Short mmCIF file of C-alpha atoms in Angstrom, two decimals:
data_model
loop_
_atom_site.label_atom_id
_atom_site.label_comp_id
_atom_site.label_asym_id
_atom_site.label_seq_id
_atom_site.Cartn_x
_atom_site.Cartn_y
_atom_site.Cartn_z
CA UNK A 1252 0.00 0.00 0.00
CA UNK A 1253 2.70 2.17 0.39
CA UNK A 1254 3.46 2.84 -3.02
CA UNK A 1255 -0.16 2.59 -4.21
CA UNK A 1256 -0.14 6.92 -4.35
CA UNK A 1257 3.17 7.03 -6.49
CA UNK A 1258 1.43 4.50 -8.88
CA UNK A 1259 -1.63 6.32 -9.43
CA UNK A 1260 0.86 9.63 -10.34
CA UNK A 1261 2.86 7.75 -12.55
CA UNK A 1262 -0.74 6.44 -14.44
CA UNK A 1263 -1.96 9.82 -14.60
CA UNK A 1264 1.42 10.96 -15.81
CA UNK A 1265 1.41 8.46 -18.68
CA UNK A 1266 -2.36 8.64 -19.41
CA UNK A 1267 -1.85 12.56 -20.20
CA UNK A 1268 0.96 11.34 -22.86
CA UNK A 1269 -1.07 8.96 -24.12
CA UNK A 1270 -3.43 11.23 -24.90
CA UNK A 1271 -1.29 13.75 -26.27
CA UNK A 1272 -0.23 11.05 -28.80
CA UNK A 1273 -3.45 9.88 -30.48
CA UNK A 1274 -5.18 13.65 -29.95
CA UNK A 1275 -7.07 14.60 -32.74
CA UNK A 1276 -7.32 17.94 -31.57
CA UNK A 1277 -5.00 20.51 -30.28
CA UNK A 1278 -7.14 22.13 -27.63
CA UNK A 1279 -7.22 18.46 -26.77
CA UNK A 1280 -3.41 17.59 -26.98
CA UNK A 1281 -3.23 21.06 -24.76
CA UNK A 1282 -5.59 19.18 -22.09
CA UNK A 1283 -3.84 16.07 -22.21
CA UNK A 1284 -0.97 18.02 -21.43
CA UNK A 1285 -2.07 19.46 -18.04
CA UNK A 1286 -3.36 16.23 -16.98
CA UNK A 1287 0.20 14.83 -17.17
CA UNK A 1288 1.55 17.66 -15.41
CA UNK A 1289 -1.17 16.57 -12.73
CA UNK A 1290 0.87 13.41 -12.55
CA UNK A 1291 3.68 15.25 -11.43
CA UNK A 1292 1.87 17.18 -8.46
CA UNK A 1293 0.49 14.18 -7.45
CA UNK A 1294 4.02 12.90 -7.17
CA UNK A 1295 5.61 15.85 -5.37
CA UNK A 1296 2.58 15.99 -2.97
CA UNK A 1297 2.93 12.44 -2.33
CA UNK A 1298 6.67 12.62 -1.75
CA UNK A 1299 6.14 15.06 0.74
CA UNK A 1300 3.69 13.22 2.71
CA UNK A 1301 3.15 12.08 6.40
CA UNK A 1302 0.91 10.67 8.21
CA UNK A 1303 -0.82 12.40 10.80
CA UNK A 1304 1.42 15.33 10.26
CA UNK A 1305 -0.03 18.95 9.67
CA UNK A 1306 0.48 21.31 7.11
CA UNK A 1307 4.32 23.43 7.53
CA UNK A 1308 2.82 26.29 8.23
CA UNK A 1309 2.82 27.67 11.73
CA UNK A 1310 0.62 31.11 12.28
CA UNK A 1311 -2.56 29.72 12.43
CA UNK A 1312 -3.40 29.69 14.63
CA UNK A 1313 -0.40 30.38 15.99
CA UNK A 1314 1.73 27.28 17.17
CA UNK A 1315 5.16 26.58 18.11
CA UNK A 1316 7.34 25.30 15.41
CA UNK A 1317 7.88 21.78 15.40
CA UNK A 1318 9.31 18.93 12.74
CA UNK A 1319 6.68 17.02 12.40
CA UNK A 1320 5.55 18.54 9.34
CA UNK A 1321 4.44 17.38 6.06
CA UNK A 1322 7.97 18.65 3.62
CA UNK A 1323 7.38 22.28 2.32
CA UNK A 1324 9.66 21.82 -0.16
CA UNK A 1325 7.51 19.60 -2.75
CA UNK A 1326 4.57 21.50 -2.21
CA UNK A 1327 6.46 24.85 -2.47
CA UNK A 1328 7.31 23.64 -5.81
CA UNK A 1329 4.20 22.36 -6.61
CA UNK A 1330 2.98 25.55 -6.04
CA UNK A 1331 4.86 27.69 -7.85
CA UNK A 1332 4.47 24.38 -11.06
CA UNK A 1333 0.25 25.80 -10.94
CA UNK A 1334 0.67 28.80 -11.74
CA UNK A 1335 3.21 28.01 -14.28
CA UNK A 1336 1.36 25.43 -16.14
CA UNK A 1337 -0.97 27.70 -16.14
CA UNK A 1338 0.16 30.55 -18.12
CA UNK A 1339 2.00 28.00 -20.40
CA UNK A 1340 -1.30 26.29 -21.01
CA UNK A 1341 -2.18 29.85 -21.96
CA UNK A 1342 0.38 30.19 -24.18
CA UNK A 1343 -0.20 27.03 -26.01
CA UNK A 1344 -3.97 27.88 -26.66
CA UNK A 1345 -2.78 30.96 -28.32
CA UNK A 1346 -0.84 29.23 -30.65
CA UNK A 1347 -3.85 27.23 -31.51
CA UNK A 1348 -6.31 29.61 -31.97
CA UNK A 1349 -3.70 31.45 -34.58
CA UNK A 1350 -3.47 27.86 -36.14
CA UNK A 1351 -7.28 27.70 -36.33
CA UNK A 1352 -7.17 30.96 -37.46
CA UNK A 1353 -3.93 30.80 -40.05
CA UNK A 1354 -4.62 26.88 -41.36
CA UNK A 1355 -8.24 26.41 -40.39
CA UNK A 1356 -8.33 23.40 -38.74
CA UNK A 1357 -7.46 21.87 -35.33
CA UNK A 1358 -6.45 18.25 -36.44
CA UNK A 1359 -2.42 18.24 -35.45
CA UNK A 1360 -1.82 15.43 -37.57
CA UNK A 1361 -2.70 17.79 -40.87
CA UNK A 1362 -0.32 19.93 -39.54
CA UNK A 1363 2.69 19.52 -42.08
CA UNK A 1364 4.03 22.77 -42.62
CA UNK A 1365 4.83 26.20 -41.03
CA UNK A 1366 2.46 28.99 -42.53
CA UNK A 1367 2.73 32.45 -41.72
CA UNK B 1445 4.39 9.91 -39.27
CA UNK B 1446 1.28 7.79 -40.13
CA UNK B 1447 -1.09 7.09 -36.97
CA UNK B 1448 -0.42 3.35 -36.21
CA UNK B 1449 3.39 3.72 -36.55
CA UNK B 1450 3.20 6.56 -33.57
CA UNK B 1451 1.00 4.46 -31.37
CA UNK B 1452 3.12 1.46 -32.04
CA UNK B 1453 6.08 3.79 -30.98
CA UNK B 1454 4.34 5.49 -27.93
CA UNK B 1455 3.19 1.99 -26.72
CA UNK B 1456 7.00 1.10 -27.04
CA UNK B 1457 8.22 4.10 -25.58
CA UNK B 1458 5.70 4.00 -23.21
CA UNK B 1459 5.43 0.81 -22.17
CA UNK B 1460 9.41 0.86 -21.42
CA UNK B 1461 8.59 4.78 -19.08
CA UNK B 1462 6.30 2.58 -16.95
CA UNK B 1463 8.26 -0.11 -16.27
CA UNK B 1464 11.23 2.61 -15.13
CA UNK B 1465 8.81 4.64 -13.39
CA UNK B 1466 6.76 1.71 -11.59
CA UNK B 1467 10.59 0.54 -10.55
CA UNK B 1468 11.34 4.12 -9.20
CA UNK B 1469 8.17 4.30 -6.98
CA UNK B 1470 8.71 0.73 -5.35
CA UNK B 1471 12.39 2.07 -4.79
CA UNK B 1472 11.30 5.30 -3.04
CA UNK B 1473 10.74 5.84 0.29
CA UNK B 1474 7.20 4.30 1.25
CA UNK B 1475 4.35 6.96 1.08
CA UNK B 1476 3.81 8.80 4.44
CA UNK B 1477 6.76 7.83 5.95
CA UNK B 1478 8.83 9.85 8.48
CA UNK B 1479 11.86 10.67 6.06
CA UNK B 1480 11.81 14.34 5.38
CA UNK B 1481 15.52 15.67 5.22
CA UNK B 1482 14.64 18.69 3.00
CA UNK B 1483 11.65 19.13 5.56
CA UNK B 1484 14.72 18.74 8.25
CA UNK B 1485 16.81 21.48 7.13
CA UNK B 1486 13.60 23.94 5.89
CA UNK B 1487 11.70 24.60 8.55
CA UNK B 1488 14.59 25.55 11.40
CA UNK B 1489 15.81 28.01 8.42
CA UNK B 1490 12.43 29.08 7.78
CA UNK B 1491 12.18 29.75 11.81
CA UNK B 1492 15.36 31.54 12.04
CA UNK B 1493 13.60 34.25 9.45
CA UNK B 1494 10.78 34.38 11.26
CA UNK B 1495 8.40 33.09 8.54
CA UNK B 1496 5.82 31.05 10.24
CA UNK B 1497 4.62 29.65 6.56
CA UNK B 1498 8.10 27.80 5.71
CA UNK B 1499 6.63 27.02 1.72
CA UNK B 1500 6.68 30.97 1.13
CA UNK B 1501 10.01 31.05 2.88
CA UNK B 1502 11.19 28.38 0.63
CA UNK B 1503 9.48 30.10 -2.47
CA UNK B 1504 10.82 33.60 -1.53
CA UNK B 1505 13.54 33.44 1.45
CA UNK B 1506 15.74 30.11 0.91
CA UNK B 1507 14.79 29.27 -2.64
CA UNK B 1508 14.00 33.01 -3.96
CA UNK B 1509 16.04 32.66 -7.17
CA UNK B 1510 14.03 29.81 -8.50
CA UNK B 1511 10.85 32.00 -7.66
CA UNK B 1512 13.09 34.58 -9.83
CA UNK B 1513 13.09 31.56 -12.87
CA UNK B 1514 9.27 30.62 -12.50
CA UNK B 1515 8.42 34.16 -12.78
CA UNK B 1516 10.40 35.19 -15.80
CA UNK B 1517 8.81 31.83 -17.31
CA UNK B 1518 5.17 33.66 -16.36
CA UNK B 1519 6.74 37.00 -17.66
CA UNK B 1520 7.57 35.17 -21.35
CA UNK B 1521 4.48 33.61 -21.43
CA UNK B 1522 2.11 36.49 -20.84
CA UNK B 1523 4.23 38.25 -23.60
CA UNK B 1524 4.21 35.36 -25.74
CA UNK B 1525 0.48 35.28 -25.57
CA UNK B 1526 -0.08 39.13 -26.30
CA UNK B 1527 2.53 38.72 -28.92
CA UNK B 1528 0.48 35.88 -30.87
CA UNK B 1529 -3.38 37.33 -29.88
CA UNK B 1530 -2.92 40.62 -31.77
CA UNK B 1531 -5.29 41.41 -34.47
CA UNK B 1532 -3.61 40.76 -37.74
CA UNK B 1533 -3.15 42.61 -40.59
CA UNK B 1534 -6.37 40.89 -42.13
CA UNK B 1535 -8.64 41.37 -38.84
CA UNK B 1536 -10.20 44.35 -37.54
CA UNK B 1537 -11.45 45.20 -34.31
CA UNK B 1538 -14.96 45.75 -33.93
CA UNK B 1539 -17.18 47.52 -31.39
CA UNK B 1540 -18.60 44.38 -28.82
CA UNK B 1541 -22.05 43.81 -29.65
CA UNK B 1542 -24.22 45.13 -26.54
CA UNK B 1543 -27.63 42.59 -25.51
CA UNK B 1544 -27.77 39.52 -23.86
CA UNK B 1545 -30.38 38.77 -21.19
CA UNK B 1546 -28.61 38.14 -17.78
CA UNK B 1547 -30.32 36.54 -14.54
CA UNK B 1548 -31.03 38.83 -11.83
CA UNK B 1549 -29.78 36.11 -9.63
CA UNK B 1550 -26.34 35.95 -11.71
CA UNK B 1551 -25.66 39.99 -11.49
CA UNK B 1552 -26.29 39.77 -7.49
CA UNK B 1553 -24.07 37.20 -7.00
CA UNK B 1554 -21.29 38.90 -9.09
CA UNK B 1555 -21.44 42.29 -7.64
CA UNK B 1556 -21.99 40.95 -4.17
CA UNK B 1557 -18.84 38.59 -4.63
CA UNK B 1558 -16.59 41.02 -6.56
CA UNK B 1559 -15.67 43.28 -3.66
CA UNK B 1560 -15.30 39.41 -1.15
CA UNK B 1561 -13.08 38.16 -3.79
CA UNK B 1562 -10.61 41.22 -4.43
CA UNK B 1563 -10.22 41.26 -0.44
CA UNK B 1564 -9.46 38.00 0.21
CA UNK B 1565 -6.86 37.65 -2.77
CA UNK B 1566 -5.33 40.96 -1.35
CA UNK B 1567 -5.35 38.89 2.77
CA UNK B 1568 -3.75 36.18 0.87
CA UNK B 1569 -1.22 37.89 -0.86
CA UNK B 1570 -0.38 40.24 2.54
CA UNK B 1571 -0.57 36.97 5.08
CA UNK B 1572 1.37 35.32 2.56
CA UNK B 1573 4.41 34.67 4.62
CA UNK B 1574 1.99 33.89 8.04
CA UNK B 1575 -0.78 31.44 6.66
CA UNK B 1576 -1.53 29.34 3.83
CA UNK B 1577 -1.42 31.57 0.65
CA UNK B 1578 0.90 34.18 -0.90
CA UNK B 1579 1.81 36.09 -3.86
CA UNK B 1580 0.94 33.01 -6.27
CA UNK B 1581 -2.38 32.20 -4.98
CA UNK B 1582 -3.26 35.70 -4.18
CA UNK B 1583 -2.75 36.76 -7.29
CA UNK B 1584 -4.63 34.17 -9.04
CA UNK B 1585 -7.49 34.85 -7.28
CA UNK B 1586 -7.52 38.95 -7.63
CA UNK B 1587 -6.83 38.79 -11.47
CA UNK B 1588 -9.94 36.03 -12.05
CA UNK B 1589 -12.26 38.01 -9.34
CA UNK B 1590 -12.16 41.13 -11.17
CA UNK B 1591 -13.74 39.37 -13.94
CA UNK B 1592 -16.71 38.87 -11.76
CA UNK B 1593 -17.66 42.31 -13.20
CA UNK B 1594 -17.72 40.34 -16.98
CA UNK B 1595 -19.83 37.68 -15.57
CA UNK B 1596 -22.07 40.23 -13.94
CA UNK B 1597 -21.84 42.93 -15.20
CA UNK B 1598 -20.91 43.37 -19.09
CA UNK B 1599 -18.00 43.26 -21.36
CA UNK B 1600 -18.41 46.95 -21.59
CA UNK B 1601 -18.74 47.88 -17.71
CA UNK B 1602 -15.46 45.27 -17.56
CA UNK B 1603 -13.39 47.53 -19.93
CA UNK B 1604 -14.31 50.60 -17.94
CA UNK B 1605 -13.08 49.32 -15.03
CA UNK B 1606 -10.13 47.29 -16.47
CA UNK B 1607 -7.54 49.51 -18.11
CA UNK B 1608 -4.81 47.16 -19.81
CA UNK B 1609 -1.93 49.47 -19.62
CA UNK B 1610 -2.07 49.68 -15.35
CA UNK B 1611 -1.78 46.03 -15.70
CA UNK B 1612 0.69 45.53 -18.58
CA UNK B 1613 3.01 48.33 -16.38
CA UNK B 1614 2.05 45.66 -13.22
CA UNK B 1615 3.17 42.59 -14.89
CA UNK B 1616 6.54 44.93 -15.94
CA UNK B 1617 6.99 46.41 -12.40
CA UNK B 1618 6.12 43.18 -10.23
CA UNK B 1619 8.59 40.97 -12.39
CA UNK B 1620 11.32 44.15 -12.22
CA UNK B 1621 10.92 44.66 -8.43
CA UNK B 1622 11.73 40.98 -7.38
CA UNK B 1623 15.04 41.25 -9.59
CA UNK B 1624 15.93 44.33 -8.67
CA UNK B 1625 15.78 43.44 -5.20
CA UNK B 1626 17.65 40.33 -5.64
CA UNK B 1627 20.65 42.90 -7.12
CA UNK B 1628 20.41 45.39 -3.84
CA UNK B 1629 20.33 42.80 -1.63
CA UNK B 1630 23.14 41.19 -3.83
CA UNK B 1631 25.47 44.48 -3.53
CA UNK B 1632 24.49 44.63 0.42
CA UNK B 1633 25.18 41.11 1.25
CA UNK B 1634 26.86 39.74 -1.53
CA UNK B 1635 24.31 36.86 -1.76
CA UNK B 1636 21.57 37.47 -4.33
CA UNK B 1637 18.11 37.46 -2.80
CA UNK B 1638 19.41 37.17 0.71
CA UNK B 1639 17.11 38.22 3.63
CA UNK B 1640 18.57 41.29 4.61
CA UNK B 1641 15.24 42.83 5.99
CA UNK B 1642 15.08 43.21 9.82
CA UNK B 1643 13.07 40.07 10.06
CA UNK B 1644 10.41 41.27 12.64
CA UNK B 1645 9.52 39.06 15.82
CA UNK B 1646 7.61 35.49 15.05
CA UNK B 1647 4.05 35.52 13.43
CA UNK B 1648 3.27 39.29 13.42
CA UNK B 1649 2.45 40.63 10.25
CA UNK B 1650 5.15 42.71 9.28
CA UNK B 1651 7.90 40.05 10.19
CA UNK B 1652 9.94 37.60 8.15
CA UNK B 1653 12.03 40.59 6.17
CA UNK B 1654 11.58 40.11 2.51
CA UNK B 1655 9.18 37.30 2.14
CA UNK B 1656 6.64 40.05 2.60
CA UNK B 1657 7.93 42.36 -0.15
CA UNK B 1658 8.64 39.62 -2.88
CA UNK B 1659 4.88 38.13 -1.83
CA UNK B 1660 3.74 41.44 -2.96
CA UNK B 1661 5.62 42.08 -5.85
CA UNK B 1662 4.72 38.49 -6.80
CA UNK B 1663 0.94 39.00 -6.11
CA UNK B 1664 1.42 42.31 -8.25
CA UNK B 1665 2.97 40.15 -11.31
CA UNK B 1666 0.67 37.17 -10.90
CA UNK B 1667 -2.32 39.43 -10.45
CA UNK B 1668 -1.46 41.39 -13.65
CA UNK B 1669 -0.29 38.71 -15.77
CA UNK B 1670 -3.93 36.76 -15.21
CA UNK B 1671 -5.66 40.21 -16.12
CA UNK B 1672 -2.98 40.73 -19.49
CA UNK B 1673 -4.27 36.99 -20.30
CA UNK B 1674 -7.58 36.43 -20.33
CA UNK B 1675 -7.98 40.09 -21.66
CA UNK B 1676 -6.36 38.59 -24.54
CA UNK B 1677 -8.50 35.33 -24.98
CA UNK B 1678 -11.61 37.91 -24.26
CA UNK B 1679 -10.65 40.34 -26.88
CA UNK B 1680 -10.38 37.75 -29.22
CA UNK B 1681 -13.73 36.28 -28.89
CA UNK B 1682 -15.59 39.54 -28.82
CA UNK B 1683 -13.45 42.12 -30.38
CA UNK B 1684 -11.64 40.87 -33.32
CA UNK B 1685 -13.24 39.57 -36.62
CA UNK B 1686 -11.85 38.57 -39.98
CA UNK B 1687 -12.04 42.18 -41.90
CA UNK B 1688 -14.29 41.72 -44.78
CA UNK B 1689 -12.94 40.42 -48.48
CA UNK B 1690 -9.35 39.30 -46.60
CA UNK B 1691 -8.43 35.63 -47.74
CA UNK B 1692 -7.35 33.55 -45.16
#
């Protein structure tokens, strides 16, 4: 059981490939995307795990410090992963809406050639 | 590449990823375990900067110059996406079509929520260093709140409220103050991003030196960058049209 949580990131990881590969649609591939990337959270957040120990963060309410702590550092960079993705994911979406736009259609496999 | 030859290749490819990765998780330590030596060393140096929220003080205090990387990634994209969302030379932009029936239900809810929604995003951004939050999340949730005034309001009363240039200066400014900080504090301490700040006394609000100030101008950026963006995707949809007799 106590590798069940890693296994379920690394199938979510590999199902968002998956789906990148056979997409038939970019907004799609984009999707398939950020559910892989949810494989890695899931990861990080599981690596950082323990049980029956609280969040790191100590003002509230207020209590004294201690070590028994789920680890700050995978969720401080799972954190700052979010809002990444998220603006990336961003990013990608505008480059296919201009290749709606430019090539009009969505299909990445008919995508052959670089138009202006 | 025809279709069956890349699934062949991703099942391959694939197949061979699992194995490695299904390896690698029975090889790490098992989950919720009491092995933490990051955790070990990160919270006594988040204590001894009085930052009672030790993931800002990794994201801004002991870790602040891969902060400095995740924001210039944020930075590029926002830019990226204004770059590629400007009308081109074959699209116009038109005046947004006014109508639309909205619920009365729908409007109170927006404007009721608009002002809750700016003021906790600007709690979490100022308790960012004290309780669960900061500049990231904060920011998120100011930039998407203000569009409240889309969903219940108009597109119209939006653009009234929401002028882009404040916000494309924000983006500028947040992204400028963290690295010109990390440069000050670099020519005071000779370590770039170090927390030279007086660092306050334990859980007070105005403690923990510069976690504070980079929370902010993170929360500024972040906050910006989520207006610049959907501005963008908005604009698109309700702006710009294909100007009549171009060829695509």
């Amino acid at each position: 059981m106590t590798v069940y949580p890693y296994l379920v990131a690394v199938f979510v990881f590999l199902v968002g490939a998956f789906g990148i590969v056979r997409s038939r649609n970019l907004i799609h591939a984009v999707v398939c995307l950020s559910v892989a990337q949810a494989g890695t959270y899931l990861l990080l957040v599981a690596v950082g795990f323990q049980w029956k120990a609280p969040p790191p963060v100590f003002g509230s309410p207020p209590t004294k410090p201690t070590l028994k702590v789920t680890d700050p550092l995978v969720q401080a960079m799972a954190l700052t992963d979010v809002v990444v993705s998220g603006t990336v994911t961003a990013l990608l979406l505008a480059i296919a809406v201009q290749v709606a736009k430019r090539q009009d259609m969505s299909d990445p496999n008919e995508l052959a050639a670089l138009r202006g | 590449m025809s279709r069956p030859v890349r699934l062949a290749m991703f099942g391959l490819a694939g197949g061979v990823t699992a194995v490695l990765l299904v390896l690698a998780a029975f090889a790490l330590p098992g989950f919720g375990g009491s092995r933490h030596p990051y955790r070990d060393a990160a919270v006594p140096a988040a204590v001894r900067h009085a930052t009672p929220n030790v993931i800002s003080s990794i994201n801004f205090d002991l870790r602040g110059l891969d902060t400095l990387g995740e924001e210039t990634i944020l930075l590029a994209s926002v830019v990226g996406v204004v770059v590629l969302l400007r009308p081109a030379a074959d699209e116009r932009v038109r005046e947004p079509r006014i109508g639309g029936r909205l619920l009365d239900g729908t409007r109170l809810f927006g404007y009721l929520f608009l002002p809750i929604t700016t003021t906790i995003g600007l709690l979490t951004v100022a308790h960012g260093a004290l309780t669960p939050g900061g500049g990231f999340q904060g920011g998120v949730v100011i930039g998407t709140g203000l569009h409240l005034l889309y969903v219940a309001g108009s597109y119209r009363a939006l653009k009234r409220v929401r002028h882009l240039e404040v916000f494309e200066y924000g983006e500028a400014l947040g992204a400028g103050a963290f690295a010109c900080f990390g440069v000050a504090t670099g020519l005071v301490s000779g370590a770039f991003l170090a927390n030279v700040l007086p660092l306050g006394s334990f859980g007070d609000l105005f403690s923990s030196g510069s976690v504070l100030l980079l929370n902010c101008s993170v929360g500024i950026e972040v906050a910006s960058g989520v207006m610049v963006l959907l501005a963008q995707f908005l604009a698109q949809d309700i702006e710009v049209e294909q100007a009549e007799g171009a060829k695509r």
